[in-house]
Amino acid sequence: MIIRTLGAGAGGGLPQWNCGCPQCRAARAGEIAAMTQSSLALSADGRAWVLLNASPDLRQQLAATPALHPRGLRDSPVAAVVLTNADVDHIAGLLSLREKTPFRLFATASTLTVLAENAVFAVLDPALVTPVAITLGQPFCPLPGLEITAYAVPGKVALYLEGPEVETRAMGEQTIGLRIVQGGRVLHYLPGCADLPDWLCDRLTEADLLLFDGTVWADDDMQRSGTGAKTGARMGHLAMSGPEGSLARLAGLTARRVYTHINNTNPVLLPGAPERAALFAAGWELAADGMEIVL
Ligand code: MLT
Ligand code: MN
Ligand code: ZN
């Protein structure tokens, strides 16, 4: 399995257009690498590819990735897109795939309904773009030899669908994790996850590679940095640190562990940050745009 991080950033990317936090300033100054928004490309053979989420930066991500360039006059190696939720940073890139090339679009029925209810997505010609509803727990193959099984993980509806009351750790079709198998090797992909209950930690023990939600270091990253009032929990993202955080909860895994969907406010992005050293000392890696892993 060939895994390529197209975008390792969370919504907004790094730098984010309206942010002057230390990480965004360092990225603008060229001191640390910029990150586009959350998306991954997968292939079994290096020829046909599936995108996991379609970020608003997809056009730029495709341009930067020769393996995803057309090989003929009008075609694309991108055969399918799989969505893990309906967040803007995971669906807006679909609008860049509207130029009359066929692909299959896999998402839960509830995420497909969100797209169907937003008229702008009608730019995806139904004669060419085939929606396929994912049933949780039921394997599907977006590419020959690459089997994916989706499962519910704690999460919330997309920001633009929030009502007055928001269940931030809801279980259902709104936020899914993906178990991806090829040639007996197992990847779990969870770019958004609000909690790690025992059953989920147990499920992840089988992974050879884990790509996990790296949005915030601490629940109050945004408050402490003065960039906003929202906690990680309120945004539907589990912190890395703390007794219930992903570093502690997943300490027993043997898998290669990589954080992705990293928010620009996360202090681990700064060289020399103690949080960054703690993450590496715990055996984790940070994804970066263009990172390739062969599993
Ligand atoms: C998130 O991951 O929390 C969302 O992408 C936030 C957003 O919609 O900007
Ligand atoms: Mn996001
Ligand atoms: Zn910032």
Coordinates of C-alpha atoms and ligand atoms in Angstrom, one line a residue, residues 9-12 38 85 87-90 191 215 237 261, ligand 2:
G9 CA -3.0 20.4 8.3
A10 CA -6.4 20.8 9.9
G11 CA -9.1 23.2 8.7
G12 CA -7.5 26.5 7.7
S38 CA -6.3 17.3 5.5
N85 CA -17.1 13.4 7.6
D87 CA -16.4 19.0 7.4
V88 CA -15.5 21.8 5.0
D89 CA -11.9 20.8 5.0
H90 CA -12.9 17.3 3.8
P191 CA -8.3 12.3 11.0
T215 CA -5.5 18.8 15.9
H237 CA -11.0 16.6 18.6
H261 CA -4.9 17.0 10.7
Ligands
MN2 MN -11.1 19.4 10.0

